[in-house]
Short mmCIF file of C-alpha atoms in Angstrom, two decimals:
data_model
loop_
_atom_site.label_atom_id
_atom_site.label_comp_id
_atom_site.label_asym_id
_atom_site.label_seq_id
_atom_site.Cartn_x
_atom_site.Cartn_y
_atom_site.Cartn_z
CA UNK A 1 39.45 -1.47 4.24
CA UNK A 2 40.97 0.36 6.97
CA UNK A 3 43.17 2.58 4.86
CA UNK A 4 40.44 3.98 3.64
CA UNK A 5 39.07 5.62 6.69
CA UNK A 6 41.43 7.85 9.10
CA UNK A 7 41.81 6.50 12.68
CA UNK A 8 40.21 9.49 13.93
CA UNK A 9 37.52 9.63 11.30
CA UNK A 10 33.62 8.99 12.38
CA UNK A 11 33.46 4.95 11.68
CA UNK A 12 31.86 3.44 8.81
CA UNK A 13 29.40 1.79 10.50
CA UNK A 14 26.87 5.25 11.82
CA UNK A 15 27.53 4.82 15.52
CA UNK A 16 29.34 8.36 15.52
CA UNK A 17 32.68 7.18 16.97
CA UNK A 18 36.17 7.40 15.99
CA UNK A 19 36.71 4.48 13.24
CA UNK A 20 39.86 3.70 15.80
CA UNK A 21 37.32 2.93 18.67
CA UNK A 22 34.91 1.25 16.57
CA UNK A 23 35.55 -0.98 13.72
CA UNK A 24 39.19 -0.54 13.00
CA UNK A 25 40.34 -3.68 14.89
CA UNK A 26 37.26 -5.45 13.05
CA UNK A 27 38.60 -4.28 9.72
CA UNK A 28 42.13 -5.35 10.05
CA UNK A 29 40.75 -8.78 11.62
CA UNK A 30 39.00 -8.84 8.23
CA UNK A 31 41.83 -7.98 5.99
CA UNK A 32 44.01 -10.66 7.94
CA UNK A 33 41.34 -13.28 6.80
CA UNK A 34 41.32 -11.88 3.34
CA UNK A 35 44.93 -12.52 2.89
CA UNK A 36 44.68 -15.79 3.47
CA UNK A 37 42.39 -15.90 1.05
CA UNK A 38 39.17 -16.43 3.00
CA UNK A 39 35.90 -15.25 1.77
CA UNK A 40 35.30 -11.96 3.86
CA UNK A 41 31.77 -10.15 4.29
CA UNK A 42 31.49 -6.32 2.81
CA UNK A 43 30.69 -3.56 5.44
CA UNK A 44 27.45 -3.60 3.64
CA UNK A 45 26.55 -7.03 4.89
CA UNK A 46 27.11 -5.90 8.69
CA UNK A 47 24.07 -4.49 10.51
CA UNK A 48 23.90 -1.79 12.79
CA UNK A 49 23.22 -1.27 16.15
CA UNK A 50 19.52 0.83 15.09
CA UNK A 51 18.79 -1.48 11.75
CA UNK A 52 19.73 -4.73 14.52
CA UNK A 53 16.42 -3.11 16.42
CA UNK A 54 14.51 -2.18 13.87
CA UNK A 55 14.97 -5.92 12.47
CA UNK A 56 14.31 -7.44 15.87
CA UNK A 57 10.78 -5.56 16.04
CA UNK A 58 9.85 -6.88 12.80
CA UNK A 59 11.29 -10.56 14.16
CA UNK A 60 8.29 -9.92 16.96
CA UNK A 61 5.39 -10.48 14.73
CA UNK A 62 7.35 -12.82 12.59
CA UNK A 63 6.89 -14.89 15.56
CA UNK A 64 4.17 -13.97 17.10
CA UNK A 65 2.25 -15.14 14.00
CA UNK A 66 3.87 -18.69 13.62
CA UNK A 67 3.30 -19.14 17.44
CA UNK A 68 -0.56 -18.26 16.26
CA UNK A 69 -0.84 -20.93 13.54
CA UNK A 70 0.81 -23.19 16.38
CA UNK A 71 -1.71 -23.19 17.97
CA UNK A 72 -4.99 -22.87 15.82
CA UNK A 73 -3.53 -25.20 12.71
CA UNK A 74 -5.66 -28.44 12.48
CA UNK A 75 -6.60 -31.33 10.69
CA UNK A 76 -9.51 -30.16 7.71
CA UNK A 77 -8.05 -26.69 7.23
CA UNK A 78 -7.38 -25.86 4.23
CA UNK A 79 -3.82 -23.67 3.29
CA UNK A 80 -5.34 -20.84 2.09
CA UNK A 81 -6.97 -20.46 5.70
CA UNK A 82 -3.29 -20.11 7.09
CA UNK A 83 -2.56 -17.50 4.83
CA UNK A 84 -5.36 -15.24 5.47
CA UNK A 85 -4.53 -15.45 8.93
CA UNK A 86 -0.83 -14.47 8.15
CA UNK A 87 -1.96 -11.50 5.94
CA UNK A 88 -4.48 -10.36 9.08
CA UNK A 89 -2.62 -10.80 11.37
CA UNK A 90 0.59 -9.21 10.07
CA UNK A 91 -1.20 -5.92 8.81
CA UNK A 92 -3.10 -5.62 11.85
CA UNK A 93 0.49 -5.37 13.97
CA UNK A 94 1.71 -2.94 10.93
CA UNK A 95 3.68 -5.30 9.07
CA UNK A 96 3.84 -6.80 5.46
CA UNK A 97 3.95 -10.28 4.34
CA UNK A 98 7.38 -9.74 2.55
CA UNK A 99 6.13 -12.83 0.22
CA UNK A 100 3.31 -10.86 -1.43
CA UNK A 101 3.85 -10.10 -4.77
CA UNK A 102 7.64 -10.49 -4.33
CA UNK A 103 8.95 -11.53 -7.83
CA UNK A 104 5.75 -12.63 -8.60
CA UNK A 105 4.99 -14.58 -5.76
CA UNK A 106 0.91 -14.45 -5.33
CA UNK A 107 0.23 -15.33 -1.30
CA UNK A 108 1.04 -13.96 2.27
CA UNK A 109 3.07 -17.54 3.39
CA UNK A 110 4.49 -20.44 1.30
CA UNK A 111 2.68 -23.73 2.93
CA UNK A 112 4.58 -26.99 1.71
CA UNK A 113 3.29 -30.13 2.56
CA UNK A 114 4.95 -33.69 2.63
CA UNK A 115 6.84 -33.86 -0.50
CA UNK A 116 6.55 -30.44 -1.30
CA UNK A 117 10.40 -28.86 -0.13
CA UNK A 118 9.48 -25.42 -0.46
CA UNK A 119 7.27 -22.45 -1.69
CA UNK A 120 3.98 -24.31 -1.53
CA UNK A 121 1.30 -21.96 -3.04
CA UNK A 122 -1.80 -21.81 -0.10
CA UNK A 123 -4.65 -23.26 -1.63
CA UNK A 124 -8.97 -23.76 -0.44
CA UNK A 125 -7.81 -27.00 -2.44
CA UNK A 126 -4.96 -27.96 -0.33
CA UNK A 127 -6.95 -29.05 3.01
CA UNK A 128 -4.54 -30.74 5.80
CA UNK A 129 -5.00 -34.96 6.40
CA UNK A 130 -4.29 -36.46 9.86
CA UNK A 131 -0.68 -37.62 9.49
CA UNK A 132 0.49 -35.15 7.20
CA UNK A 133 3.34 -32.77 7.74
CA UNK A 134 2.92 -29.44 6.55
CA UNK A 135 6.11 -26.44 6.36
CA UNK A 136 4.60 -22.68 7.24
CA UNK A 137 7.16 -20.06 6.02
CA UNK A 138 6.88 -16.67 7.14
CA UNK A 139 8.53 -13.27 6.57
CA UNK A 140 7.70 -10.05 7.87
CA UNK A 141 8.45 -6.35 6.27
CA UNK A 142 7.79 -3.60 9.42
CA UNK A 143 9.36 -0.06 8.70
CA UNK A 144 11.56 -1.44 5.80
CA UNK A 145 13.65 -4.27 8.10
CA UNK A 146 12.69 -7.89 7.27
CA UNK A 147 12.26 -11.07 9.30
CA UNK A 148 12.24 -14.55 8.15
CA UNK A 149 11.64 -17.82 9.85
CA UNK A 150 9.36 -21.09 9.29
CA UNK A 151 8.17 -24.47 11.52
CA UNK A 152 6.60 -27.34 10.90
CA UNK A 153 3.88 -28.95 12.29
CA UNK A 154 2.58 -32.35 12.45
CA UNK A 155 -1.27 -32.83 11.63
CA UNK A 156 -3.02 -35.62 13.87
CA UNK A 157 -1.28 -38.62 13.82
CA UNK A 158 1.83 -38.52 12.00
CA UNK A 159 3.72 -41.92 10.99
CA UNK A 160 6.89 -42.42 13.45
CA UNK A 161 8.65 -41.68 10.02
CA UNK A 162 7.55 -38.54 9.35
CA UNK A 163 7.89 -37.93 12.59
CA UNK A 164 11.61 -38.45 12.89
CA UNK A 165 12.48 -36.61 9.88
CA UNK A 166 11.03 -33.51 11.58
CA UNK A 167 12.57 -33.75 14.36
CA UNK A 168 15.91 -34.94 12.89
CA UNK A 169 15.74 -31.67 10.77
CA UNK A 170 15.02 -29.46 13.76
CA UNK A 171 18.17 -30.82 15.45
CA UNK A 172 20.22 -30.61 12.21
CA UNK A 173 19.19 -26.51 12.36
CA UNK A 174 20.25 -26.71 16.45
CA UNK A 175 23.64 -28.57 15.65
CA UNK A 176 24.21 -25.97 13.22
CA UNK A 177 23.61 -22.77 15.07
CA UNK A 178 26.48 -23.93 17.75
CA UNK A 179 28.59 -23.41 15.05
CA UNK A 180 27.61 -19.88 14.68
CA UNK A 181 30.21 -18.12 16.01
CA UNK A 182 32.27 -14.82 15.67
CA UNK A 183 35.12 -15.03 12.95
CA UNK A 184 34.48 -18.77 11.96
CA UNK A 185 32.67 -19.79 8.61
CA UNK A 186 29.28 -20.80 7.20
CA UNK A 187 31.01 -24.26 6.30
CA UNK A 188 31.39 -24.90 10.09
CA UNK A 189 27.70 -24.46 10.28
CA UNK A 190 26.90 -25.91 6.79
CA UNK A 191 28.79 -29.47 7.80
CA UNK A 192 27.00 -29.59 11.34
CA UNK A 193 23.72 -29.73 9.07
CA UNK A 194 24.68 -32.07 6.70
CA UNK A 195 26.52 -34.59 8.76
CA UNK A 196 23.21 -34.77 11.32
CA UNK A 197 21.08 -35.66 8.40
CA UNK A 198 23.23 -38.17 6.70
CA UNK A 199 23.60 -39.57 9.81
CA UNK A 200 20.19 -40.54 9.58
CA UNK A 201 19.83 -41.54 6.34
CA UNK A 202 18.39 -38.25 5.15
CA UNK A 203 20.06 -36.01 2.25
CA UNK A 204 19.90 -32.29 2.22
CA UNK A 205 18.85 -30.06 -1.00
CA UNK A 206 21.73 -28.68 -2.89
CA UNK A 207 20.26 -26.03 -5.09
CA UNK A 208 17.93 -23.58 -2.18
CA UNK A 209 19.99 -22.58 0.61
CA UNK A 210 19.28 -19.88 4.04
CA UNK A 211 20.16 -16.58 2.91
CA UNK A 212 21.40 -13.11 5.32
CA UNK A 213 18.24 -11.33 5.45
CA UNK A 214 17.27 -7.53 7.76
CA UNK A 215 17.43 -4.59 5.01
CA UNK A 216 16.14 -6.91 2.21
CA UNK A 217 13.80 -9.85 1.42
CA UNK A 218 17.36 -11.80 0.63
CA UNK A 219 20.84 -10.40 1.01
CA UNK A 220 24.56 -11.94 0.78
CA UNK A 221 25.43 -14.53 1.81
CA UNK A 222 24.29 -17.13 0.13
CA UNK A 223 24.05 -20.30 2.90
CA UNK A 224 24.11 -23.52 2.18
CA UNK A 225 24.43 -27.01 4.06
CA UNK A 226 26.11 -29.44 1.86
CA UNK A 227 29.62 -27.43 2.88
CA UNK A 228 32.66 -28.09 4.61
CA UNK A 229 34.12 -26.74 7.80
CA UNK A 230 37.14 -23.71 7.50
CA UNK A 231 35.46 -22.92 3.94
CA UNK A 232 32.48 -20.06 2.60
CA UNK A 233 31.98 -16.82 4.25
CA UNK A 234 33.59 -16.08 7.47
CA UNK A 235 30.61 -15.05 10.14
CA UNK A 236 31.51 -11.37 11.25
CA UNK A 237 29.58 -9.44 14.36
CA UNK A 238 26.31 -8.02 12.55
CA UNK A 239 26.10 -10.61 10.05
CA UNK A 240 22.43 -11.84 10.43
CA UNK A 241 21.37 -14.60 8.36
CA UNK A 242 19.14 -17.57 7.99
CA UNK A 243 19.92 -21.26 8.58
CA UNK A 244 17.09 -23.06 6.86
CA UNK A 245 18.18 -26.42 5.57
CA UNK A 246 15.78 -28.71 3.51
CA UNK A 247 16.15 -32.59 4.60
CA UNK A 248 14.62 -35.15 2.34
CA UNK A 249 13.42 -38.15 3.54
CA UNK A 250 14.88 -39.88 0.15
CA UNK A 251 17.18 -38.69 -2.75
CA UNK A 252 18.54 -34.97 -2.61
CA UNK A 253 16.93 -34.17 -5.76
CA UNK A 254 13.90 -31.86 -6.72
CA UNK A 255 11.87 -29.68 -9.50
CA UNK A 256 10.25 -26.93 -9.81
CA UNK A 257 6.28 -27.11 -10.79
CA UNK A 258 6.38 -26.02 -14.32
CA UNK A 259 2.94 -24.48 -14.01
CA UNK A 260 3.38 -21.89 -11.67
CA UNK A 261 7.81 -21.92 -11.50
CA UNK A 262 7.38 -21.61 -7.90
CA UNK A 263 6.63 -24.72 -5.98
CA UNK A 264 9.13 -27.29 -5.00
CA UNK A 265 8.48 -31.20 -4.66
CA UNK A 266 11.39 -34.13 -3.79
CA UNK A 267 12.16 -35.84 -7.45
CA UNK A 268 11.37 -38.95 -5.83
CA UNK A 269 7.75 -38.22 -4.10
CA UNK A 270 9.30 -38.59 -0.73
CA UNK A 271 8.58 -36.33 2.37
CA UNK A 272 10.64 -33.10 2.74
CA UNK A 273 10.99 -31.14 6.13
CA UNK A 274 12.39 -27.66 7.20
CA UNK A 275 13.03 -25.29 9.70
CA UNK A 276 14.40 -22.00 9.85
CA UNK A 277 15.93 -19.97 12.19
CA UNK A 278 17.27 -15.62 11.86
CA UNK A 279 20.67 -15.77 13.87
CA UNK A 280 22.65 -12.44 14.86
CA UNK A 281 26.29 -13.21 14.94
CA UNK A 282 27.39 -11.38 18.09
CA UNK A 283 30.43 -10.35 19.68
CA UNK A 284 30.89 -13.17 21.99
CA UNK A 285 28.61 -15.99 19.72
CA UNK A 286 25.31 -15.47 18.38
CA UNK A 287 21.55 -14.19 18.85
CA UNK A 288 18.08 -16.12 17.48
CA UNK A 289 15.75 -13.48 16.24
CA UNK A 290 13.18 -15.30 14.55
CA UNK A 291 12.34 -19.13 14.65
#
């Protein structure tokens, strides 16, 4: 990569300084790791300095509207009352809910509930039961940058199992972002995840993984969380990407409703739990953006 730009040439990356100032050490850190045959990011995967802002102001209502159905989400309401609220509330900051209408995709928010693992279609049907558990995944367009992050919450009174498999999946998305650091690899991350939950007698979903996320809905890399450390993408400054692991309560294995080719359940009718977190890798480790 670095033969390609002169030492003296503006850099690459926009910021208007000579390549040999800017990324040239970054490049030949890269090209290092390539030759020993590492999987290395493309300069198109690293974020800039103005598309890093422009992502983090988007990240503000991401989070600003979860924190809202934090606190107003309650036993009798029904899904499709969460994702009127995200559409509202999103447009009224400026935003878009990136969901809407992507590849199809009919609602503002994907709302999955107990066994459902992910992309629950919001419903006036679906109405929340004290002790369920219920996954609200959010993602924000504002000014073309994209956010993405989702939490679950516990509806009245939730059975101590449920319970721990929420809480063991939030730590299994903690345990993983200490592994987020500059110039190691997803797998660190990945293994953090998957050895927390099978710790616990939980398995992890194979085939939907986090993504990297900021100038599109989904980017490269791909992220998953049945990995192993030292292998998959090495994490480079600017990289920004989700770490969103599905943990089922029983057998790793899931379908797709044939209906609709959207929503997810556990094979085995079991409860499924998720979190997700944005992370910034940064110079010196890494930066939440939306959670």
């Amino acid at each position: 990569m670095s033969t390609k730009i002169g030492r003296n040439d503006p850099c690459w990356c926009g910021s208007g300084k000579k390549y040999k100032t800017c990324h040239a050490a970054f490049d030949m850190k890269l090209e290092k790791l390539a030759e020993a045959h590492h999987k290395i990011p493309s300069h198109s995967i690293i974020k800039t300095p103005d598309q890093i802002a422009g992502i983090k102001e988007s990240a503000k209502i991401n989070v600003a509207v979860l924190d809202y159905i934090g606190e107003h989400i309650h036993e009798g309401m029904n899904t499709a009352e969460i994702d009127k609220i995200v559409y509202d509330m999103t447009t009224s900051m400026g935003g878009i809910p990136a969901p809407l209408n992507y590849e199809g995709y009919p609602y503002s928010v994907c709302t999955s509930v107990n066994e459902q693992v992910c992309h629950g279609f919001p419903s006036k049907d679906v109405i929340l039961k004290d002790g369920d558990i219920i996954n609200v995944d959010c993602s924000t367009i504002l000014n073309g940058y994209f956010s993405d992050s989702s939490r679950m919450y516990c509806i009245g009174n939730v059975s101590p199992e449920k319970k721990k498999l929420v809480e063991v999946t939030k730590e299994c998305v903690e345990l993983g972002l200490k592994e987020v650091k500059p110039w190691g690899f997803l797998g660190d991350m990945g293994q953090a995840v998957h050895d927390h939950a099978f710790a616990n007698g939980y398995t992890v979903v194979r085939e939907i993984g986090g993504h990297g996320v900021g100038l599109e809905f989904h980017e490269d890399p791909w992220v998953g969380y049945n990995t192993k450390r030292g292998t998959d993408m090495v994490m480079a400054p600017g990289m920004i990407f989700t770490i969103e692991p599905m943990v089922n309560m029983g057998k790793a294995d899931i379908y797709v409703d044939d209906k609709n080719n959207w929503e997810v359940y556990t094979d085995d009718g079991l409860p499924s739990a998720q979190w997700e977190i944005m992370v910034l890798v940064t110079e010196d480790g890494h930066e939440v953006l939306s959670w």
